[in-house]
Amino acid sequence: MALNTKQTNKNKQTNPSPLKGALDRFAQFFIEPLFLESTLNRELHAVDAEQKKNLQSDEWRLYQLEKSLSNPKHPFCHFATGNLEVLKTQPEAKGVNVRAKFMEFHEKHYSANRMKLVVLGREPLDVLEDWVVELFAGVPNKNLMPNRWEAEVPFRESDLGIQVFAKPVMDLRELQLLFPFLDEEKMFESQPSRYIKHLVGHEGPGSIMARLKEKGWATKLDAFESLVCAGIPGTFDCHISLTEEKEIVKIFFQYVSLLRESPPQEWIFDEQKGMADFDFKFKQKTLASRFTSETSAVMQKPLPREWLLSGYSRLRKFDSQLIDKGLGCLRPDNFRLTIVSQKFPGDWDQKEKWYGTEYRHEKIPDDFMAEIKEAASSSASDRLAELHLPHKNNFIPTKLEVEKKEVKEPAVAPRVIRNSSIARTWFKKDDTFGVPKANLVISCRNPNIYSTAENAVKARLFTNLVRDALEAYSYDAELAGLQYSVTLDARGLLLDLSGYNDKLAVLLEQVLIAMRDLEIKDQRFDIIKKDLSREYNDWELQQPYHQVSNYTAWLNSERDYVVEESLAELPNITAEDVRQFKKQILSQVHIESYVHGNLYKEDALKLADMIETILKPHELPRPQWPVIRSLILPAGSNYVYKKMLKDPANVNHCIEVWLYVGDKSDRMTRAKTMLLDQMTKEPAFDQLRTKEKLGYVVLSGVQSFSTTYGLCFTIQSKERPEYLRGRIEEFLNSFTKTLESMPEATFKDHKQSLIAERLEKPLNLTQESDWHCQRIWSESYDFNWSAEDAAIVKTIIKEEMIEFYDRHMKPGSQEGAKLSVHLYAQTDESIRHAETAETPEASSKPIPITNVHDFRNGLDSMIQTPVGFLEEFME
């Protein structure tokens, strides 16, 4: 279920065969909702837990601050999510029957004429339509008028012309400009904000961002429009990660004056329209739940019904008058300025009611407003000469022909079309999706990059500097549907390009040259280093459940580093250090490339030639290739790693329990672990979240590392990790009886669900590429792993699963192995921590990990066992 400011969106995804039954149950939510007291109470606690989860999220804090400082007579000002205090405690203290209020709300607002339904199934359309008529005819139609909030506006004149200083949790330094804008709901053909944000948010030569970057004043700029609610204008926003806020505001308004002075350019609109048309025509398939959710939301808009699938994604008509009207909203007397900083000004004098965000707000000083008005009215003679409209985009694809390869069955594996001591190239021509796109992934193996934490940080600075150097050039490629990334992994450097294949080689050439010839300037290095330092520090302020899995992976890896290790190395690294290390990054590597999509073998070989010709690497002998291995937890082991969280205001603890099973390449091990996940996921969620209300974040599932496999449980909660560990163990212990008493029909249903999941085909080109790359980089070459897993699941009997569960999962097992990570909040608000943390069946107390280096050195490693051999895939 998803909520926004004007609608509720409920969706349900099922396996295809029981769709009618699922629809029947879904329809009853709206025909005869029960509103049981117990269910309502659980959901209110879930809402409260979710709100507490977001208390330290700057995104939520700043959004609520924007709302709280808006017109109190407009519903936009209200609390965005709610909590137990406002939904239960306060109303009940006033004698309000909360259940009756919810039923009253449902009666007042839910009506068939306000609802839109999307059903996606494999059955014929006539059958689906008959089911909908049969099952949803009982939804009451009260002929309610659509909700409109036209009497008041969210931002009055008195709410504008002000500056707000907000203190964030993370080390953000951001400038936010908010302008009440047009109501674009019925402007779906022209969408003037698309034209304006394209230019304001541009990063190429002549743009605001290019000027700010040149001066070292900003690192990121985002421009976007936001719909507030039906019947009123939305907002136009510009968020800039900054260093000098006053100068930036003036440059922004100078650029707006340039746009006002320049008549709207139809060629710019045509570029946007053309790319929007291409993107819709060649849109990749998404999850059924996402498609139905997005489409039902679009159906609430006043679009012609024949345009529902494209929605607002396409542009249809150039309207210069509406563009001018939109630009007319970007005025000095029609905006609010927000400066987000942990240090400036330092004298915040108020706290926002719901999240406690410290802030100060006041009228923009007269002298600063005078400077803004002067910038907004500037002419060509007194405006910065560096500001101008963008040039035409040469990356826009012109060759979109697709020669689909006709095959009886799509090929399961790519083929090796080149294999030398320097480089290996894998290739698969798309034989499934028929889109003019391609994916290219290049792994440059280099043992030096991850040999130490210091080297890993230097390599990370190098990749960030490469992206920084290419920012203006690659922005056009991004607008034209071509993306690239330069990242690191334990093997070395990873370069990834994807998008329309027409100009992919052009982008590749420039990225490779930038990597080879990167000039590291002191000023840009200092900015990039500070950004990385903030990123590392902010990482430790994330919600605990976002952090915990990194520690679990670190403890299970033969060679890996966590953020605190990187953060310790960063201050001492200089620009000269990175200049010297750059010589090692690409000089001696083994290059392994993967090419997939609307290309021929000859095209793939040309790309391989380009890579070798530009980089000119020396051979890296096979024994020096980095080997990635995970650690083996001994039978009967029970380890725990404990860490205090950095954020003093965070109230949530977190635990992750990883139950080690064995070798990832062993198909039977994988199949049984996945089947256990299938059987335990819903009961675990129901017991630990719904019934015990331990917290909003309760997760379970298969967790694999480079060469090992297991089952993982994660809980974020106000309760202490020791208590949470006890509740997980109690669930695991009780599930023994659930499994033993499980009817054969239910066991078979679980198997069928897992088999259906494993036999699902890739949704799109990108997903198939990801699946292939996982098998290539791991050197398992198990390209048919999913079908093989399904075949093995089919053979498993319940008695085998009971034995497997008792051996690996059941508390007290002599063969089971467990690793727990405990993250502690500095503020302890737990109420149940005095209760026992260990079940009577626990075989041993956890052994604390006090020295991670010694812990990892004391364990054996699981080697990668290839399922296939490289020679099988050679051409």
PDB file of N, CA and C in Angstrom, residues 375-415:
ATOM      1  N   ALA A 375      19.554  40.686  -9.803  1.00  0.00           N
ATOM      2  CA  ALA A 375      19.958  39.538 -10.621  1.00  0.00           C
ATOM      3  C   ALA A 375      18.805  39.069 -11.498  1.00  0.00           C
ATOM      4  N   ALA A 376      17.584  39.069 -10.960  1.00  0.00           N
ATOM      5  CA  ALA A 376      16.422  38.588 -11.709  1.00  0.00           C
ATOM      6  C   ALA A 376      16.068  39.500 -12.869  1.00  0.00           C
ATOM      7  N   SER A 377      16.444  40.773 -12.779  1.00  0.00           N
ATOM      8  CA  SER A 377      16.127  41.717 -13.852  1.00  0.00           C
ATOM      9  C   SER A 377      17.345  42.036 -14.711  1.00  0.00           C
ATOM     10  N   SER A 378      18.412  41.249 -14.565  1.00  0.00           N
ATOM     11  CA  SER A 378      19.641  41.540 -15.304  1.00  0.00           C
ATOM     12  C   SER A 378      19.435  41.358 -16.800  1.00  0.00           C
ATOM     13  N   SER A 379      20.202  42.100 -17.562  1.00  0.00           N
ATOM     14  CA  SER A 379      20.164  42.000 -19.017  1.00  0.00           C
ATOM     15  C   SER A 379      21.458  41.362 -19.498  1.00  0.00           C
ATOM     16  N   ALA A 380      21.559  41.160 -20.802  1.00  0.00           N
ATOM     17  CA  ALA A 380      22.730  40.494 -21.368  1.00  0.00           C
ATOM     18  C   ALA A 380      24.021  41.226 -21.037  1.00  0.00           C
ATOM     19  N   SER A 381      23.958  42.548 -20.930  1.00  0.00           N
ATOM     20  CA  SER A 381      25.173  43.339 -20.711  1.00  0.00           C
ATOM     21  C   SER A 381      25.721  43.203 -19.290  1.00  0.00           C
ATOM     22  N   ASP A 382      24.849  42.972 -18.291  1.00  0.00           N
ATOM     23  CA  ASP A 382      25.348  42.872 -16.917  1.00  0.00           C
ATOM     24  C   ASP A 382      25.195  41.471 -16.315  1.00  0.00           C
ATOM     25  N   ARG A 383      24.810  40.520 -17.141  1.00  0.00           N
ATOM     26  CA  ARG A 383      24.689  39.130 -16.698  1.00  0.00           C
ATOM     27  C   ARG A 383      26.025  38.417 -16.903  1.00  0.00           C
ATOM     28  N   LEU A 384      26.261  37.365 -16.134  1.00  0.00           N
ATOM     29  CA  LEU A 384      27.486  36.588 -16.315  1.00  0.00           C
ATOM     30  C   LEU A 384      27.579  36.072 -17.748  1.00  0.00           C
ATOM     31  N   ALA A 385      28.694  36.326 -18.406  1.00  0.00           N
ATOM     32  CA  ALA A 385      28.853  35.907 -19.806  1.00  0.00           C
ATOM     33  C   ALA A 385      28.896  34.393 -19.953  1.00  0.00           C
ATOM     34  N   GLU A 386      29.231  33.689 -18.854  1.00  0.00           N
ATOM     35  CA  GLU A 386      29.349  32.229 -18.917  1.00  0.00           C
ATOM     36  C   GLU A 386      27.994  31.529 -19.012  1.00  0.00           C
ATOM     37  N   LEU A 387      26.924  32.251 -18.731  1.00  0.00           N
ATOM     38  CA  LEU A 387      25.591  31.641 -18.759  1.00  0.00           C
ATOM     39  C   LEU A 387      24.997  31.722 -20.159  1.00  0.00           C
ATOM     40  N   HIS A 388      24.575  30.589 -20.682  1.00  0.00           N
ATOM     41  CA  HIS A 388      23.901  30.562 -21.982  1.00  0.00           C
ATOM     42  C   HIS A 388      23.103  29.278 -22.118  1.00  0.00           C
ATOM     43  N   LEU A 389      22.259  29.199 -23.137  1.00  0.00           N
ATOM     44  CA  LEU A 389      21.455  28.005 -23.371  1.00  0.00           C
ATOM     45  C   LEU A 389      22.348  26.846 -23.811  1.00  0.00           C
ATOM     46  N   PRO A 390      21.911  25.618 -23.595  1.00  0.00           N
ATOM     47  CA  PRO A 390      22.737  24.466 -23.993  1.00  0.00           C
ATOM     48  C   PRO A 390      22.819  24.326 -25.508  1.00  0.00           C
ATOM     49  N   HIS A 391      23.838  23.614 -25.952  1.00  0.00           N
ATOM     50  CA  HIS A 391      23.964  23.299 -27.367  1.00  0.00           C
ATOM     51  C   HIS A 391      23.098  22.083 -27.693  1.00  0.00           C
ATOM     52  N   LYS A 392      22.996  21.773 -28.961  1.00  0.00           N
ATOM     53  CA  LYS A 392      22.216  20.599 -29.352  1.00  0.00           C
ATOM     54  C   LYS A 392      22.921  19.324 -28.871  1.00  0.00           C
ATOM     55  N   ASN A 393      22.131  18.351 -28.531  1.00  0.00           N
ATOM     56  CA  ASN A 393      22.643  17.121 -27.922  1.00  0.00           C
ATOM     57  C   ASN A 393      23.012  16.109 -29.001  1.00  0.00           C
ATOM     58  N   ASN A 394      24.295  15.898 -29.162  1.00  0.00           N
ATOM     59  CA  ASN A 394      24.769  14.975 -30.200  1.00  0.00           C
ATOM     60  C   ASN A 394      24.664  13.508 -29.802  1.00  0.00           C
ATOM     61  N   PHE A 395      24.297  13.249 -28.556  1.00  0.00           N
ATOM     62  CA  PHE A 395      24.159  11.861 -28.106  1.00  0.00           C
ATOM     63  C   PHE A 395      22.774  11.280 -28.401  1.00  0.00           C
ATOM     64  N   ILE A 396      21.836  12.117 -28.824  1.00  0.00           N
ATOM     65  CA  ILE A 396      20.501  11.598 -29.104  1.00  0.00           C
ATOM     66  C   ILE A 396      20.597  10.547 -30.210  1.00  0.00           C
ATOM     67  N   PRO A 397      20.093   9.340 -29.976  1.00  0.00           N
ATOM     68  CA  PRO A 397      20.265   8.257 -30.962  1.00  0.00           C
ATOM     69  C   PRO A 397      19.501   8.530 -32.248  1.00  0.00           C
ATOM     70  N   THR A 398      20.121   8.163 -33.348  1.00  0.00           N
ATOM     71  CA  THR A 398      19.471   8.304 -34.657  1.00  0.00           C
ATOM     72  C   THR A 398      19.252   6.945 -35.316  1.00  0.00           C
ATOM     73  N   LYS A 399      19.998   5.934 -34.859  1.00  0.00           N
ATOM     74  CA  LYS A 399      19.842   4.583 -35.403  1.00  0.00           C
ATOM     75  C   LYS A 399      19.165   3.713 -34.360  1.00  0.00           C
ATOM     76  N   LEU A 400      17.899   3.438 -34.584  1.00  0.00           N
ATOM     77  CA  LEU A 400      17.123   2.682 -33.611  1.00  0.00           C
ATOM     78  C   LEU A 400      16.616   1.363 -34.179  1.00  0.00           C
ATOM     79  N   GLU A 401      17.267   0.927 -35.271  1.00  0.00           N
ATOM     80  CA  GLU A 401      16.845  -0.330 -35.879  1.00  0.00           C
ATOM     81  C   GLU A 401      17.221  -1.508 -34.970  1.00  0.00           C
ATOM     82  N   VAL A 402      16.338  -2.468 -34.931  1.00  0.00           N
ATOM     83  CA  VAL A 402      16.570  -3.685 -34.152  1.00  0.00           C
ATOM     84  C   VAL A 402      16.393  -4.877 -35.073  1.00  0.00           C
ATOM     85  N   GLU A 403      17.452  -5.653 -35.206  1.00  0.00           N
ATOM     86  CA  GLU A 403      17.344  -6.888 -35.969  1.00  0.00           C
ATOM     87  C   GLU A 403      17.243  -8.031 -34.973  1.00  0.00           C
ATOM     88  N   LYS A 404      16.012  -8.391 -34.651  1.00  0.00           N
ATOM     89  CA  LYS A 404      15.802  -9.389 -33.612  1.00  0.00           C
ATOM     90  C   LYS A 404      16.231 -10.761 -34.109  1.00  0.00           C
ATOM     91  N   LYS A 405      17.003 -11.419 -33.287  1.00  0.00           N
ATOM     92  CA  LYS A 405      17.513 -12.744 -33.634  1.00  0.00           C
ATOM     93  C   LYS A 405      16.410 -13.778 -33.414  1.00  0.00           C
ATOM     94  N   GLU A 406      16.005 -14.447 -34.482  1.00  0.00           N
ATOM     95  CA  GLU A 406      14.938 -15.442 -34.376  1.00  0.00           C
ATOM     96  C   GLU A 406      15.513 -16.771 -33.893  1.00  0.00           C
ATOM     97  N   VAL A 407      15.051 -17.215 -32.749  1.00  0.00           N
ATOM     98  CA  VAL A 407      15.540 -18.473 -32.181  1.00  0.00           C
ATOM     99  C   VAL A 407      14.360 -19.249 -31.602  1.00  0.00           C
ATOM    100  N   LYS A 408      14.511 -20.561 -31.551  1.00  0.00           N
ATOM    101  CA  LYS A 408      13.469 -21.381 -30.925  1.00  0.00           C
ATOM    102  C   LYS A 408      13.432 -21.134 -29.417  1.00  0.00           C
ATOM    103  N   GLU A 409      14.610 -21.082 -28.825  1.00  0.00           N
ATOM    104  CA  GLU A 409      14.733 -20.820 -27.396  1.00  0.00           C
ATOM    105  C   GLU A 409      15.879 -19.829 -27.200  1.00  0.00           C
ATOM    106  N   PRO A 410      15.690 -18.805 -26.391  1.00  0.00           N
ATOM    107  CA  PRO A 410      16.792 -17.861 -26.129  1.00  0.00           C
ATOM    108  C   PRO A 410      17.997 -18.597 -25.537  1.00  0.00           C
ATOM    109  N   ALA A 411      19.181 -18.171 -25.918  1.00  0.00           N
ATOM    110  CA  ALA A 411      20.406 -18.773 -25.389  1.00  0.00           C
ATOM    111  C   ALA A 411      20.498 -18.521 -23.891  1.00  0.00           C
ATOM    112  N   VAL A 412      20.913 -19.519 -23.156  1.00  0.00           N
ATOM    113  CA  VAL A 412      21.013 -19.405 -21.700  1.00  0.00           C
ATOM    114  C   VAL A 412      22.279 -18.653 -21.300  1.00  0.00           C
ATOM    115  N   ALA A 413      23.363 -18.854 -22.047  1.00  0.00           N
ATOM    116  CA  ALA A 413      24.662 -18.316 -21.641  1.00  0.00           C
ATOM    117  C   ALA A 413      25.263 -17.453 -22.750  1.00  0.00           C
ATOM    118  N   PRO A 414      26.079 -16.465 -22.360  1.00  0.00           N
ATOM    119  CA  PRO A 414      26.869 -15.736 -23.359  1.00  0.00           C
ATOM    120  C   PRO A 414      28.040 -16.607 -23.807  1.00  0.00           C
ATOM    121  N   ARG A 415      28.731 -16.165 -24.844  1.00  0.00           N
ATOM    122  CA  ARG A 415      29.882 -16.926 -25.371  1.00  0.00           C
ATOM    123  C   ARG A 415      31.158 -16.092 -25.225  1.00  0.00           C
TER     124      ARG A 415
END
